[in-house]
XYZ file of C-alpha atoms in Angstrom:
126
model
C 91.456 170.571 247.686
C 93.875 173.621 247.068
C 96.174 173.905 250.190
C 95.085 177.890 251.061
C 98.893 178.274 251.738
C 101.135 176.593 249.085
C 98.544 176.504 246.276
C 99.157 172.871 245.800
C 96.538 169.882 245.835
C 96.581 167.775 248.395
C 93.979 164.960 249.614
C 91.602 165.916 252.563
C 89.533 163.594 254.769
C 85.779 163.909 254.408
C 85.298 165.162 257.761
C 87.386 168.407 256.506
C 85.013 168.951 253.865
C 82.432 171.846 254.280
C 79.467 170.520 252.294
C 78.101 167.072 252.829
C 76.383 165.983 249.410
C 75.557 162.924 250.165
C 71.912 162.154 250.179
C 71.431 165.495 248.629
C 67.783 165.283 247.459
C 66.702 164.671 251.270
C 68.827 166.954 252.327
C 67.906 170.106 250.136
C 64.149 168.551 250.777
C 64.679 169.255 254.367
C 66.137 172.714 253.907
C 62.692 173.622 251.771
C 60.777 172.137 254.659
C 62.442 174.631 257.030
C 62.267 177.776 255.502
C 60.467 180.644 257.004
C 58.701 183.852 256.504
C 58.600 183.041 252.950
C 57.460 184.299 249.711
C 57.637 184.660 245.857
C 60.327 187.683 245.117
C 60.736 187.780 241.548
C 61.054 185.900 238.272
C 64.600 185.755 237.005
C 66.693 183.596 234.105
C 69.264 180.996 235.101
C 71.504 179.611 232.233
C 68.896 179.517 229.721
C 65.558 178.915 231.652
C 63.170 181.267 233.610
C 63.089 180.374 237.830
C 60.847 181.759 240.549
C 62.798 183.445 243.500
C 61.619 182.678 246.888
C 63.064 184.178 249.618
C 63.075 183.801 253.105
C 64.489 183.082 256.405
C 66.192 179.496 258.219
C 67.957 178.889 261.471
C 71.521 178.017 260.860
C 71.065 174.994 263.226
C 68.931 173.294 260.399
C 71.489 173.224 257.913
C 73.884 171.306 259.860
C 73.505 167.988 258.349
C 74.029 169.560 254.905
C 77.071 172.045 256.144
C 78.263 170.387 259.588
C 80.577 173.206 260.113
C 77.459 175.797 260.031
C 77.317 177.989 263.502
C 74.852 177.286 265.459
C 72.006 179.656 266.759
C 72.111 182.077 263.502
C 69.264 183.412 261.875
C 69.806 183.717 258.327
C 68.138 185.082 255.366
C 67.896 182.895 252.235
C 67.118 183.166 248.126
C 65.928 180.039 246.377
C 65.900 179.956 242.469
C 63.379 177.409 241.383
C 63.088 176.111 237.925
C 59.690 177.323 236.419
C 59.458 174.534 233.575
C 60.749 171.602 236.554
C 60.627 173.169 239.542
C 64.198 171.990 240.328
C 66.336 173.971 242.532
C 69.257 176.108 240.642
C 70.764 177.899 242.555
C 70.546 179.134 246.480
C 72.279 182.267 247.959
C 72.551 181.908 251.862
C 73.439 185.687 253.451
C 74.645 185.768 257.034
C 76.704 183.666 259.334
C 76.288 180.444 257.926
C 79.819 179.477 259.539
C 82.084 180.679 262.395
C 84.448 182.532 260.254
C 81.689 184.593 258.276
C 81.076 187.976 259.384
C 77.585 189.111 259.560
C 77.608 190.546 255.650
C 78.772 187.082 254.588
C 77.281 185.657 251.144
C 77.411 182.175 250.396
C 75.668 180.933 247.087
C 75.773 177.388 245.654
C 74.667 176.679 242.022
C 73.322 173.270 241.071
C 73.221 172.343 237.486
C 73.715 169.252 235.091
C 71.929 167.321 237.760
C 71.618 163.432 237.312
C 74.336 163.764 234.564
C 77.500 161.099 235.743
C 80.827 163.003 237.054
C 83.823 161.856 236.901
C 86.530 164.072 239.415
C 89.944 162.725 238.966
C 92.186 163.346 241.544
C 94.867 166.017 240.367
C 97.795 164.163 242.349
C 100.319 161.825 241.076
């Protein structure tokens, strides 16, 4: 991770990680389950393939075991960009306070591509 300060790598323990991607399937599974109040927006193109937007709403305290940072007790509207040829998910856009440093006009998004392809992610330090 890129010290915010200095601008240099440096190693990080997994608890100071945002994101937990482990089990990721059952964990994006879960935040499909738990969506609210939703519906089909619009038809847009990710990359190079056509996805359904569905949009909705999700309590903050049901994305904790994917972001264990999240706040608790927020409300927060949600966009979910859903393959139309696969029905995998591309790309979701999470507005509100999803953490406790986000103001209420916060924007997180998170795209997900080249799934079940190996990575390799070499650590940049010596």
């Amino acid at each position: 991770m890129t010290n915010l300060f200095t601008g240099q790598w440096q190693e990080v323990s997994n608890e100071a990680v945002p994101v937990r991607l482990n089990d990721l399937h059952v964990k994006l599974d879960d935040l499909t389950n738990n969506l609210q109040d939703h519906e089909l927006e619009d038809s847009e193109i990710i990359g190079s393939g056509n996805c359904y937007v569905v949009s909705g709403s999700i309590l903050s305290d049901s994305l904790a075991h994917l972001i264990p940072t999240s706040q608790l007790g927020s409300e927060l509207r949600i966009k979910l960009w859903v393959s139309q040829e696969l029905f995998l998910l591309k790309r979701i856009q999470i507005d509100g306070r999803l953490l406790p440093t986000d103001i209420e006009t916060s924007v997180h998004v998170f795209s997900l591509m080249d799934i079940n392809k190996p990575a390799e992610i070499s650590s940049p330090l010596p």
